[in-house]
Short mmCIF file of C-alpha atoms and ligand atoms in Angstrom, two decimals:
data_model
loop_
_atom_site.label_atom_id
_atom_site.label_comp_id
_atom_site.label_asym_id
_atom_site.label_seq_id
_atom_site.Cartn_x
_atom_site.Cartn_y
_atom_site.Cartn_z
CA MET A 10 -7.39 -28.51 23.42
CA ALA A 11 -5.25 -27.35 25.68
CA SER A 12 -3.88 -30.81 26.02
CA LEU A 13 -2.87 -30.56 22.54
CA LYS A 14 -0.55 -29.25 23.37
CA HIS A 15 1.87 -31.16 24.49
CA LEU A 16 1.52 -32.64 20.83
CA PRO A 17 5.05 -32.34 19.37
CA ALA A 18 3.87 -32.82 16.31
CA VAL A 19 1.45 -29.24 17.49
CA LYS A 20 4.57 -27.58 18.53
CA GLY A 21 7.39 -27.96 16.65
CA ALA A 22 4.89 -27.52 13.50
CA LYS A 23 5.01 -25.28 10.63
CA VAL A 24 1.49 -23.99 9.09
CA LEU A 25 0.77 -22.33 6.18
CA MET A 26 -2.63 -20.85 6.13
CA VAL A 27 -4.44 -18.93 2.60
CA GLY A 28 -7.04 -17.04 4.10
CA ALA A 29 -7.35 -14.34 6.49
CA GLY A 30 -11.40 -13.91 6.01
CA GLY A 31 -14.79 -15.73 7.68
CA ILE A 32 -12.85 -19.49 8.25
CA GLY A 33 -9.24 -17.65 8.59
CA CYS A 34 -10.51 -15.93 11.69
CA GLU A 35 -12.01 -18.56 13.25
CA LEU A 36 -9.12 -21.40 12.50
CA LEU A 37 -6.20 -19.13 13.44
CA LYS A 38 -7.72 -18.53 16.59
CA THR A 39 -8.44 -22.64 16.38
CA LEU A 40 -4.67 -22.67 15.89
CA ALA A 41 -3.20 -20.94 18.18
CA LEU A 42 -5.60 -22.04 21.76
CA SER A 43 -4.90 -26.02 19.58
CA GLY A 44 -1.27 -24.92 20.47
CA PHE A 45 0.27 -24.88 17.38
CA GLN A 46 3.04 -21.77 17.63
CA ASP A 47 4.06 -21.35 14.65
CA ILE A 48 1.51 -19.85 12.11
CA HIS A 49 1.94 -18.38 8.82
CA ILE A 50 -1.20 -16.48 6.95
CA ILE A 51 -1.68 -14.50 4.05
CA ASP A 52 -4.39 -12.62 2.97
CA MET A 53 -4.68 -9.39 -0.29
CA ASP A 54 -7.94 -8.31 1.30
CA THR A 55 -8.49 -5.77 3.72
CA ILE A 56 -11.12 -5.28 6.31
CA GLU A 57 -14.12 -4.11 5.47
CA VAL A 58 -17.86 -3.01 7.65
CA SER A 59 -19.51 -6.19 5.82
CA ASN A 60 -16.81 -8.28 7.21
CA LEU A 61 -17.50 -7.74 11.28
CA ASN A 62 -20.79 -10.30 11.99
CA ARG A 63 -17.69 -12.81 11.64
CA GLN A 64 -14.81 -12.03 11.22
CA PHE A 65 -14.43 -12.00 15.39
CA LEU A 66 -11.39 -11.11 15.25
CA PHE A 67 -11.54 -7.62 13.70
CA ARG A 68 -12.85 -4.84 15.40
CA GLN A 69 -14.51 -1.80 13.61
CA SER A 70 -11.92 0.82 13.84
CA HIS A 71 -9.35 -2.60 11.82
CA VAL A 72 -11.85 -1.00 8.74
CA GLY A 73 -9.25 -0.77 5.89
CA GLN A 74 -6.67 -2.51 7.40
CA SER A 75 -4.53 -5.53 6.15
CA LYS A 76 -6.97 -9.40 7.77
CA ALA A 77 -3.48 -11.06 7.75
CA LYS A 78 -1.60 -7.76 10.38
CA VAL A 79 -4.97 -7.56 12.81
CA ALA A 80 -6.13 -11.01 12.75
CA ARG A 81 -2.08 -12.07 13.69
CA GLU A 82 -2.67 -9.09 16.90
CA ALA A 83 -6.19 -10.14 18.16
CA VAL A 84 -4.87 -13.44 18.10
CA LEU A 85 -1.25 -12.48 19.94
CA LYS A 86 -3.23 -10.41 22.54
CA PHE A 87 -4.98 -13.57 24.02
CA ARG A 88 -1.12 -16.03 23.07
CA PRO A 89 1.77 -13.96 22.85
CA HIS A 90 3.78 -15.92 22.88
CA ILE A 91 3.25 -17.58 19.59
CA SER A 92 4.87 -17.07 16.39
CA ILE A 93 2.10 -15.82 13.90
CA THR A 94 3.91 -14.39 10.54
CA PRO A 95 1.24 -12.69 7.95
CA TYR A 96 2.08 -11.84 4.22
CA HIS A 97 -0.76 -8.74 2.91
CA ALA A 98 0.21 -10.29 -0.37
CA ASN A 99 -1.81 -12.34 -2.77
CA VAL A 100 -1.04 -16.10 -2.81
CA LYS A 101 -0.76 -16.05 -6.75
CA ASP A 102 3.01 -13.52 -6.18
CA SER A 103 6.09 -15.33 -7.06
CA ASP A 104 7.81 -14.79 -3.79
CA PHE A 105 4.66 -17.88 -2.90
CA ASN A 106 6.93 -19.82 -4.75
CA VAL A 107 8.13 -23.76 -4.50
CA ASP A 108 10.24 -23.61 -2.55
CA PHE A 109 8.14 -21.53 -0.28
CA PHE A 110 6.36 -23.71 0.74
CA LYS A 111 8.74 -26.82 1.21
CA GLN A 112 9.04 -24.51 5.00
CA PHE A 113 5.72 -26.06 5.95
CA ASN A 114 4.77 -28.96 7.33
CA VAL A 115 0.79 -28.94 5.82
CA VAL A 116 -0.75 -25.69 4.61
CA LEU A 117 -4.61 -24.69 5.66
CA ASN A 118 -6.48 -23.36 2.67
CA GLY A 119 -9.78 -21.01 3.96
CA LEU A 120 -10.06 -19.13 0.14
CA ASP A 121 -12.91 -17.99 -1.42
CA ASN A 122 -12.81 -18.32 -5.00
CA LEU A 123 -11.38 -21.88 -7.46
CA ASP A 124 -8.86 -20.27 -9.49
CA ALA A 125 -6.80 -20.53 -5.96
CA ARG A 126 -7.38 -22.40 -4.31
CA ARG A 127 -5.77 -24.36 -7.59
CA HIS A 128 -3.54 -22.47 -7.04
CA VAL A 129 -1.99 -23.04 -3.57
CA ASN A 130 -3.91 -27.05 -4.69
CA ARG A 131 -0.39 -27.20 -7.22
CA LEU A 132 1.87 -25.42 -5.49
CA CYS A 133 1.54 -27.64 -1.89
CA LEU A 134 2.26 -30.70 -5.28
CA ALA A 135 4.60 -29.96 -6.31
CA ALA A 136 6.01 -28.89 -2.67
CA ASP A 137 4.90 -31.92 -1.72
CA VAL A 138 3.85 -30.10 1.16
CA PRO A 139 -0.27 -31.76 2.07
CA LEU A 140 -3.15 -28.99 2.25
CA ILE A 141 -5.96 -28.91 3.52
CA GLU A 142 -9.18 -27.76 1.85
CA SER A 143 -12.39 -25.92 2.88
CA GLY A 144 -15.08 -24.01 1.65
CA THR A 145 -18.56 -22.86 3.38
CA THR A 146 -22.20 -21.99 2.05
CA GLY A 147 -24.74 -20.69 4.11
CA PHE A 148 -24.91 -23.62 6.44
CA LEU A 149 -22.82 -25.90 3.86
CA GLY A 150 -19.16 -26.84 4.26
CA GLN A 151 -16.89 -28.82 3.70
CA VAL A 152 -12.96 -30.01 4.31
CA THR A 153 -11.14 -31.96 2.76
CA VAL A 154 -7.12 -33.74 3.11
CA HIS A 155 -5.68 -33.68 0.68
CA VAL A 156 -1.98 -35.71 0.33
CA LYS A 157 0.19 -35.85 -3.13
CA GLU A 158 0.18 -39.50 -3.88
CA ARG A 159 -2.41 -40.68 -1.02
CA THR A 160 -5.20 -38.87 -2.00
CA GLU A 161 -7.05 -37.21 -4.26
CA CYS A 162 -5.69 -33.58 -5.42
CA TYR A 163 -8.40 -30.81 -5.78
CA GLU A 164 -8.11 -30.84 -8.78
CA CYS A 165 -9.10 -34.40 -8.90
CA GLN A 166 -12.74 -34.74 -9.40
CA PRO A 167 -13.64 -31.37 -12.09
CA LYS A 168 -16.00 -28.80 -10.23
CA PRO A 169 -19.24 -27.66 -11.00
CA ALA A 170 -19.20 -23.95 -12.84
CA PRO A 171 -21.49 -21.58 -11.99
CA LYS A 172 -24.77 -21.87 -12.71
CA THR A 173 -25.70 -20.79 -16.08
CA TYR A 174 -28.47 -20.55 -17.81
CA PRO A 175 -29.79 -21.09 -21.54
CA VAL A 176 -29.14 -17.95 -23.47
CA CYS A 177 -33.12 -18.17 -25.08
CA THR A 178 -34.52 -18.44 -21.61
CA ILE A 179 -32.97 -15.62 -20.04
CA THR A 180 -33.47 -12.91 -24.04
CA SER A 181 -36.87 -14.66 -24.95
CA THR A 182 -39.05 -16.98 -22.96
CA PRO A 183 -38.47 -15.95 -19.29
CA SER A 184 -39.77 -17.88 -16.44
CA LYS A 185 -38.60 -17.31 -13.26
CA PHE A 186 -37.37 -14.08 -11.84
CA VAL A 187 -33.89 -14.72 -12.02
CA HIS A 188 -34.11 -14.94 -15.75
CA CYS A 189 -35.50 -11.30 -14.93
CA ILE A 190 -32.72 -10.66 -12.68
CA VAL A 191 -29.95 -12.43 -15.25
CA TRP A 192 -31.11 -10.62 -18.27
CA ALA A 193 -31.12 -7.48 -16.50
CA LYS A 194 -27.64 -7.42 -15.01
CA GLU A 195 -25.86 -9.22 -17.55
CA LEU A 196 -27.37 -8.13 -20.34
CA LEU A 197 -29.62 -4.84 -20.12
CA PHE A 198 -26.96 -3.15 -17.30
CA ALA A 199 -24.45 -3.82 -19.15
CA LYS A 200 -25.49 -2.62 -22.65
CA LEU A 201 -26.28 0.93 -21.30
CA PHE A 202 -23.76 1.36 -18.95
CA GLY A 203 -20.12 -1.36 -19.42
CA ASP A 204 -18.62 -1.89 -21.92
CA LYS A 205 -20.13 -1.33 -25.87
CA ASN A 206 -17.54 -3.89 -27.25
CA GLN A 207 -18.33 -6.18 -24.56
CA ALA A 208 -21.50 -6.08 -24.40
CA ASN A 209 -23.63 -9.32 -25.99
CA ASP A 210 -25.73 -8.14 -29.18
CA LEU A 211 -27.72 -10.44 -28.71
CA ASN A 212 -28.75 -9.57 -25.98
CA VAL A 213 -31.21 -7.60 -25.13
CA ARG A 214 -32.51 -8.00 -28.63
CA SER A 215 -35.69 -9.22 -29.42
CA SER A 216 -36.14 -12.81 -31.27
CA ASP A 217 -35.88 -12.80 -34.20
CA GLY A 218 -33.48 -11.52 -36.23
CA ALA A 219 -34.91 -8.18 -37.82
CA SER A 220 -32.65 -5.42 -36.43
CA SER A 221 -28.48 -5.65 -37.42
CA SER A 222 -26.62 -5.52 -34.63
CA LYS A 223 -25.87 -1.89 -35.84
CA GLN A 224 -28.93 -1.04 -35.49
CA ALA A 225 -29.22 -1.90 -31.79
CA GLU A 226 -26.46 -0.37 -30.79
CA ASP A 227 -27.41 2.61 -32.04
CA VAL A 228 -31.21 2.39 -29.86
CA PHE A 229 -29.59 2.01 -26.64
CA GLU A 230 -26.63 5.44 -27.71
CA HIS A 231 -27.49 8.33 -26.08
CA ARG A 232 -27.91 10.42 -28.83
CA LYS A 233 -26.02 14.13 -28.29
CA ASP A 234 -29.61 17.06 -28.42
CA GLU A 235 -31.62 14.01 -26.68
CA ASP A 236 -33.33 15.39 -23.44
CA ILE A 237 -32.20 12.28 -20.34
CA GLU A 238 -35.88 11.54 -19.82
CA GLN A 239 -36.45 11.25 -23.56
CA TYR A 240 -33.47 9.09 -23.48
CA GLY A 241 -34.56 6.61 -20.47
CA ARG A 242 -38.63 6.36 -21.82
CA ARG A 243 -37.35 5.73 -25.27
CA ILE A 244 -35.05 2.71 -23.44
CA TYR A 245 -38.29 1.76 -21.41
CA ASP A 246 -40.45 1.68 -24.57
CA HIS A 247 -37.64 0.04 -26.15
CA VAL A 248 -37.30 -2.88 -24.07
CA PHE A 249 -40.10 -3.74 -22.26
CA GLY A 250 -42.53 -2.14 -25.20
CA TYR A 251 -41.12 -2.83 -28.98
CA ASN A 252 -39.14 -6.18 -28.63
CA ILE A 253 -41.65 -8.13 -26.03
CA GLU A 254 -44.50 -6.73 -29.68
CA VAL A 255 -41.55 -7.75 -32.35
CA ALA A 256 -41.22 -11.64 -29.74
CA LEU A 257 -44.76 -12.21 -30.19
CA SER A 258 -44.67 -11.84 -33.74
CA ASN A 259 -43.17 -15.37 -33.54
CA GLU A 260 -46.33 -17.95 -33.04
CA GLU A 261 -44.57 -20.55 -32.91
CA THR A 262 -42.23 -19.26 -29.92
CA TRP A 263 -46.00 -19.17 -27.76
CA LYS A 264 -47.86 -22.35 -28.33
CA ASN A 265 -46.83 -23.15 -25.28
CA ARG A 266 -46.57 -20.39 -22.95
CA ASN A 267 -48.32 -17.70 -21.85
CA ARG A 268 -48.00 -14.76 -23.78
CA PRO A 269 -45.56 -11.83 -22.65
CA LYS A 270 -47.71 -8.53 -22.36
CA PRO A 271 -45.55 -5.43 -23.65
CA ILE A 272 -45.36 -2.25 -21.95
CA TYR A 273 -45.12 1.75 -22.75
CA SER A 274 -43.61 3.55 -19.89
CA SER A 275 -46.67 5.91 -20.86
CA GLU A 276 -49.42 3.54 -18.88
CA PHE A 277 -48.13 3.95 -15.74
CA MET A 278 -45.92 7.05 -16.69
CA PRO A 279 -48.22 10.45 -17.38
CA ASN A 280 -45.97 13.53 -17.79
CA ASP A 281 -45.38 14.33 -14.42
CA LEU A 282 -41.70 13.56 -13.89
CA SER A 283 -40.91 17.07 -14.23
CA GLN A 284 -42.13 16.96 -10.55
CA GLN A 285 -39.72 14.17 -9.86
CA ASN A 286 -37.13 16.14 -11.61
CA GLY A 287 -37.04 19.52 -8.81
CA SER A 288 -36.91 17.62 -5.84
CA MET A 289 -34.32 14.81 -7.11
CA GLU A 290 -32.18 17.79 -8.27
CA LYS A 291 -32.06 19.30 -4.28
CA ASN A 292 -31.24 15.51 -3.42
CA GLY A 293 -28.43 14.61 -5.55
CA ALA A 294 -26.22 17.92 -4.43
CA ALA A 295 -23.58 15.62 -2.92
CA ASN A 296 -20.70 13.62 -4.94
CA ASP A 297 -20.49 10.76 -2.52
CA ILE A 298 -21.55 8.06 -5.83
CA SER A 299 -22.58 5.62 -2.97
CA SER A 300 -25.07 8.10 -2.62
CA VAL A 301 -27.05 8.36 -5.25
CA SER A 302 -29.86 6.75 -5.21
CA ALA A 303 -32.13 6.68 -7.29
CA MET A 304 -34.33 5.31 -4.19
CA ALA A 305 -34.09 7.63 -1.85
CA SER A 306 -34.79 10.70 -4.41
CA LEU A 307 -38.21 9.29 -5.15
CA GLY A 308 -38.84 9.09 -1.35
CA MET A 309 -38.95 6.02 -1.51
CA LYS A 310 -36.72 3.82 1.82
CA ASN A 311 -38.69 0.43 2.26
CA PRO A 312 -35.55 -2.50 0.75
CA GLN A 313 -38.32 -5.36 1.59
CA ASP A 314 -41.50 -3.63 0.44
CA VAL A 315 -41.97 -5.21 -3.23
CA TRP A 316 -42.55 -1.85 -6.21
CA SER A 317 -45.83 -1.83 -7.74
CA LEU A 318 -45.29 -1.95 -11.67
CA LYS A 319 -45.88 2.21 -11.28
CA GLU A 320 -43.10 2.37 -8.96
CA ASN A 321 -41.05 -0.02 -10.18
CA SER A 322 -40.59 2.59 -13.61
CA ARG A 323 -40.26 5.62 -12.03
CA VAL A 324 -36.90 3.66 -10.24
CA PHE A 325 -36.23 2.50 -13.19
CA LEU A 326 -36.34 5.75 -15.02
CA GLU A 327 -34.74 7.67 -12.17
CA ALA A 328 -31.91 5.51 -11.84
CA LEU A 329 -31.41 5.28 -15.75
CA LYS A 330 -30.99 9.59 -14.95
CA LEU A 331 -29.42 9.49 -12.19
CA PHE A 332 -26.79 7.55 -13.96
CA PHE A 333 -26.14 10.27 -16.49
CA LEU A 334 -26.14 12.89 -14.47
CA LYS A 335 -24.20 11.56 -11.35
CA ARG A 336 -21.98 8.78 -12.83
CA GLU A 337 -21.09 9.79 -16.34
CA LYS A 338 -17.86 9.14 -16.34
CA GLU A 339 -18.18 5.80 -15.81
CA ILE A 340 -20.46 4.55 -18.05
CA GLY A 341 -19.10 2.15 -20.51
CA ASN A 342 -16.64 0.74 -17.48
CA LEU A 343 -20.01 0.08 -15.62
CA THR A 344 -20.25 -4.05 -14.23
CA PHE A 345 -22.17 -5.17 -12.47
CA ASP A 346 -22.09 -4.93 -8.63
CA LYS A 347 -24.20 -6.22 -5.46
CA ASP A 348 -23.28 -3.27 -3.77
CA ASP A 349 -23.48 -0.56 -5.49
CA GLN A 350 -26.91 1.21 -4.70
CA LEU A 351 -27.88 2.63 -7.36
CA ALA A 352 -26.75 -0.45 -9.68
CA VAL A 353 -29.04 -2.79 -7.45
CA GLU A 354 -31.79 -0.20 -8.12
CA PHE A 355 -32.06 0.15 -12.14
CA VAL A 356 -32.12 -3.87 -12.32
CA THR A 357 -34.59 -4.42 -9.11
CA ALA A 358 -36.98 -2.31 -11.84
CA ALA A 359 -35.92 -4.08 -14.57
CA ALA A 360 -35.86 -7.05 -13.68
CA ASN A 361 -39.81 -6.50 -12.35
CA ILE A 362 -40.82 -5.13 -14.85
CA ARG A 363 -39.85 -7.47 -17.21
CA ALA A 364 -41.54 -10.45 -14.64
CA ALA A 365 -44.01 -8.15 -15.27
CA SER A 366 -44.54 -8.51 -18.87
CA PHE A 367 -43.55 -12.11 -18.79
CA GLY A 368 -47.05 -12.48 -15.70
CA ILE A 369 -43.70 -13.90 -13.61
CA PRO A 370 -44.52 -12.24 -9.19
CA LEU A 371 -42.45 -9.35 -8.60
CA HIS A 372 -39.97 -9.50 -5.79
CA SER A 373 -38.37 -5.69 -3.10
CA LEU A 374 -35.26 -4.69 -3.88
CA PHE A 375 -33.98 -6.05 -0.79
CA GLU A 376 -35.41 -9.92 -2.33
CA ALA A 377 -33.31 -8.67 -5.65
CA LYS A 378 -29.71 -7.81 -4.78
CA GLY A 379 -29.62 -11.35 -3.18
CA ILE A 380 -30.18 -13.12 -6.62
CA ALA A 381 -28.59 -10.32 -8.40
CA GLY A 382 -25.08 -11.23 -5.92
CA ASN A 383 -25.68 -14.37 -5.18
CA ILE A 384 -25.69 -14.14 -2.51
CA VAL A 385 -25.89 -16.75 0.74
CA HIS A 386 -25.53 -15.16 4.30
CA ALA A 387 -22.39 -16.61 6.32
CA VAL A 388 -22.59 -17.96 8.90
CA ALA A 389 -20.51 -17.59 11.88
CA THR A 390 -20.91 -20.78 13.70
CA THR A 391 -21.09 -23.00 10.28
CA ASN A 392 -17.07 -20.92 9.92
CA ALA A 393 -16.79 -21.55 13.37
CA ILE A 394 -17.29 -25.98 13.18
CA ILE A 395 -15.48 -25.80 9.56
CA ALA A 396 -12.03 -24.16 11.31
CA GLY A 397 -12.16 -26.84 13.90
CA LEU A 398 -11.92 -29.93 11.09
CA ILE A 399 -9.61 -28.26 10.31
CA VAL A 400 -7.33 -27.95 12.72
CA ILE A 401 -8.30 -31.78 13.27
CA GLU A 402 -7.60 -33.13 10.00
CA ALA A 403 -3.97 -30.96 10.15
CA ILE A 404 -3.12 -33.52 13.30
CA LYS A 405 -3.93 -36.11 11.86
CA VAL A 406 -1.57 -35.04 8.79
CA LEU A 407 1.11 -34.50 11.33
CA GLN A 408 0.85 -36.97 12.75
CA ASN A 409 0.77 -38.87 9.85
CA ASP A 410 -2.53 -40.77 10.30
CA THR A 411 -2.79 -41.93 7.20
CA LYS A 412 -5.73 -44.37 8.97
CA ASN A 413 -8.14 -41.73 10.25
CA TYR A 414 -7.81 -38.96 6.89
CA ARG A 415 -11.19 -38.24 6.73
CA MET A 416 -13.28 -35.91 4.14
CA THR A 417 -16.11 -34.34 6.25
CA TYR A 418 -19.19 -32.80 5.34
CA CYS A 419 -21.33 -29.89 7.01
CA LEU A 420 -24.59 -30.78 6.91
CA GLU A 421 -27.44 -27.92 6.87
CA HIS A 422 -30.32 -31.11 8.15
CA PRO A 423 -29.15 -34.04 9.82
CA THR A 424 -28.44 -37.45 7.87
CA ARG A 425 -29.42 -40.97 10.24
CA LYS A 426 -29.30 -38.52 12.93
CA MET A 427 -25.48 -36.67 12.20
CA LEU A 428 -25.04 -33.10 10.29
CA LEU A 429 -20.85 -33.31 9.74
CA MET A 430 -20.27 -36.57 7.56
CA PRO A 431 -17.35 -38.23 7.61
CA VAL A 432 -15.48 -39.52 4.59
CA GLU A 433 -12.64 -41.71 3.60
CA PRO A 434 -11.14 -39.69 0.71
CA PHE A 435 -10.76 -40.92 -2.34
CA GLU A 436 -7.95 -42.44 -4.20
CA PRO A 437 -5.98 -39.27 -6.67
CA ASN A 438 -7.74 -40.28 -9.96
CA ARG A 439 -5.08 -41.32 -12.57
CA SER A 440 -6.23 -39.16 -15.08
CA CYS A 441 -6.24 -36.17 -13.26
CA TYR A 442 -3.61 -34.08 -15.36
CA VAL A 443 -2.60 -31.84 -12.62
CA CYS A 444 -1.96 -34.39 -10.37
CA SER A 445 -1.22 -37.29 -12.54
CA GLU A 446 1.59 -37.50 -15.15
CA THR A 447 -1.02 -38.57 -17.60
CA PRO A 448 -1.32 -36.72 -20.72
CA LEU A 449 -4.11 -34.26 -21.93
CA SER A 450 -4.89 -35.03 -25.38
CA LEU A 451 -6.53 -32.50 -27.47
CA GLU A 452 -7.60 -31.38 -31.07
CA ILE A 453 -7.04 -28.12 -32.34
CA ASN A 454 -7.71 -26.44 -35.50
CA THR A 455 -4.25 -26.08 -36.52
CA HIS A 456 -5.04 -24.22 -40.77
CA ARG A 457 -6.89 -22.13 -37.93
CA ALA A 458 -6.19 -21.61 -34.67
CA LYS A 459 -3.10 -18.65 -33.76
CA LEU A 460 -1.27 -19.35 -30.90
CA ARG A 461 -2.99 -16.63 -28.86
CA ASP A 462 -6.25 -19.30 -28.33
CA PHE A 463 -4.00 -21.86 -27.55
CA VAL A 464 -2.63 -19.99 -24.90
CA GLU A 465 -5.45 -18.04 -23.64
CA LYS A 466 -8.02 -20.31 -23.49
CA ILE A 467 -6.87 -23.93 -23.33
CA VAL A 468 -3.88 -23.57 -21.50
CA LYS A 469 -4.33 -20.70 -18.64
CA SER A 470 -8.14 -19.77 -18.61
CA THR A 471 -8.80 -23.96 -19.09
CA LEU A 472 -6.30 -25.44 -17.61
CA GLY A 473 -5.98 -23.02 -15.11
CA MET A 474 -2.57 -22.53 -15.74
CA SER A 475 -0.44 -19.20 -14.71
CA LEU A 476 3.05 -19.08 -16.28
CA PRO A 477 2.51 -21.44 -18.54
CA LEU A 478 6.06 -22.70 -21.09
CA ILE A 479 5.55 -23.71 -24.74
CA MET A 480 7.28 -25.70 -27.03
CA HIS A 481 7.44 -27.73 -29.91
CA GLY A 482 10.11 -30.07 -30.49
CA SER A 483 13.10 -28.64 -29.19
CA ALA A 484 11.67 -24.81 -29.75
CA LEU A 485 10.92 -22.22 -27.78
CA LEU A 486 7.29 -20.51 -28.25
CA TYR A 487 5.88 -19.01 -25.79
CA GLU A 488 6.64 -18.23 -21.79
CA VAL A 489 6.21 -16.39 -19.20
CA GLY A 490 8.25 -15.12 -16.47
CA ASP A 491 9.82 -12.09 -15.13
CA ASP A 492 13.05 -12.73 -16.03
CA LEU A 493 12.52 -12.39 -19.48
CA ASP A 494 14.66 -10.15 -22.33
CA GLU A 495 13.22 -7.69 -24.11
CA GLU A 496 13.27 -9.75 -26.88
CA MET A 497 11.94 -12.80 -26.07
CA VAL A 498 9.43 -10.59 -25.26
CA ALA A 499 8.69 -9.46 -28.53
CA ASN A 500 9.29 -12.17 -30.35
CA TYR A 501 7.21 -14.13 -28.64
CA ALA A 502 3.97 -11.84 -28.68
CA ALA A 503 4.41 -11.46 -31.79
CA ASN A 504 4.20 -16.02 -32.19
CA LEU A 505 0.88 -14.81 -30.09
CA ASP A 506 -0.05 -13.49 -33.04
CA LYS A 507 0.90 -16.65 -35.15
CA VAL A 508 -1.62 -19.82 -36.45
CA ILE A 509 0.17 -22.73 -35.10
CA LEU A 510 0.43 -24.37 -38.36
CA PHE A 511 3.03 -21.82 -39.06
CA LEU A 512 4.47 -22.08 -36.49
CA CYS A 513 5.17 -25.68 -36.12
CA PHE A 514 5.91 -25.69 -39.61
CA LYS A 515 8.27 -23.30 -39.55
CA MET A 516 10.12 -24.86 -37.01
CA THR A 517 11.06 -28.37 -37.87
CA CYS A 518 12.03 -26.52 -41.52
ZN1 ZN B 603 -5.53 -34.25 -9.37
#
């Protein structure tokens, strides 16, 4: 590696790294050791304890500090004479505009989300700077090269959407544990503790249409004079008992399926909760939210144990109770977080009780947490391999060695005795709306759709355009920016609520 220092392309290059996490730490280290001397690095995150097992530039004492800044200090210790410029900021900030990107010879991504990747891709295209993109998932990883008009851009091929499941499988006919987890996390948890307006009424209701959404809403409401234990049992009996009975009444559904078994709390939970209650009050004195745990208050310790149905039922009721007793202020605003112990306990227990009802094997909290958080454990070695490949491609790009550009996939199992699979980059997709000039055509009901639907659902969400400017003929209908005056802002806001046909008609008259 030391010889690379003498490559003028490397020594004189100004590179931008986006992301100082798992890949970023390895990348910064490898760039510095490879002779790069002018490195800029953007990362908005601060260091967390859970990063320390693989982000080797960070130590316990750095927890809470900026990743970009600490990474710089760590690398300067062994390469004191190079220049590293850290930005503790979001790459989507307006400071990092096209002009900012233009100063670099190459941009290297070590990001963890689609949104930022798309954003950097577009800035690189606008600034005409080559981009090297990367990602890892466990043992899998890839590095791709994107050079305007020479290779495909990051968005030339549509990216697979995160895995989703058919609604009816989740709400009525689960057949795998993951279906129960999705139900517990996305539907039941959201319904009980999340934003009531956002939670989908379909979800926790049974599959028949007997109960109106209004009634369904009432069922989950904690009534004012209701004892919290009564409430927990009522919810339990409704979702695991009553709803299953109602679902069973639809014979069609179960013709070719195993019939689920309704489960009521009285089956497993004789009225001995008061004892548990006492111990919980003693344990539960701590105000620290992270210490609130149903497992702790029930004296259950090992997250790798698979609980019995009775244990799951106790955890379910205890967790629900703890949310209302210890975290009442958050109710209505909670979203599931895999690092929220009580939420994981609740979701594990609820998923297991549902699994028991449908004859699906039960799982431990540890396993359930992995599924609920879509956790694929990060592998430090994969990050190191990918970082090395990024540097190799960066050097080719800087030397304009276009014939040798490669996209490289890091595999989990060897194929033809190879773990690294290099392939030539694809040509740009001529119908890509990001890197080509091809217009997109879209059918929209202009009588019904409001400008807001078009802007929010299509332009911003689907097409990922954060600063759209929308014109009809020569008239400006909508734009976003820091430099708009109040009148313009009010004008655009009013336009958003108008039906598109009306706006276009008004403009052409
Ligand atoms: Zn493209």
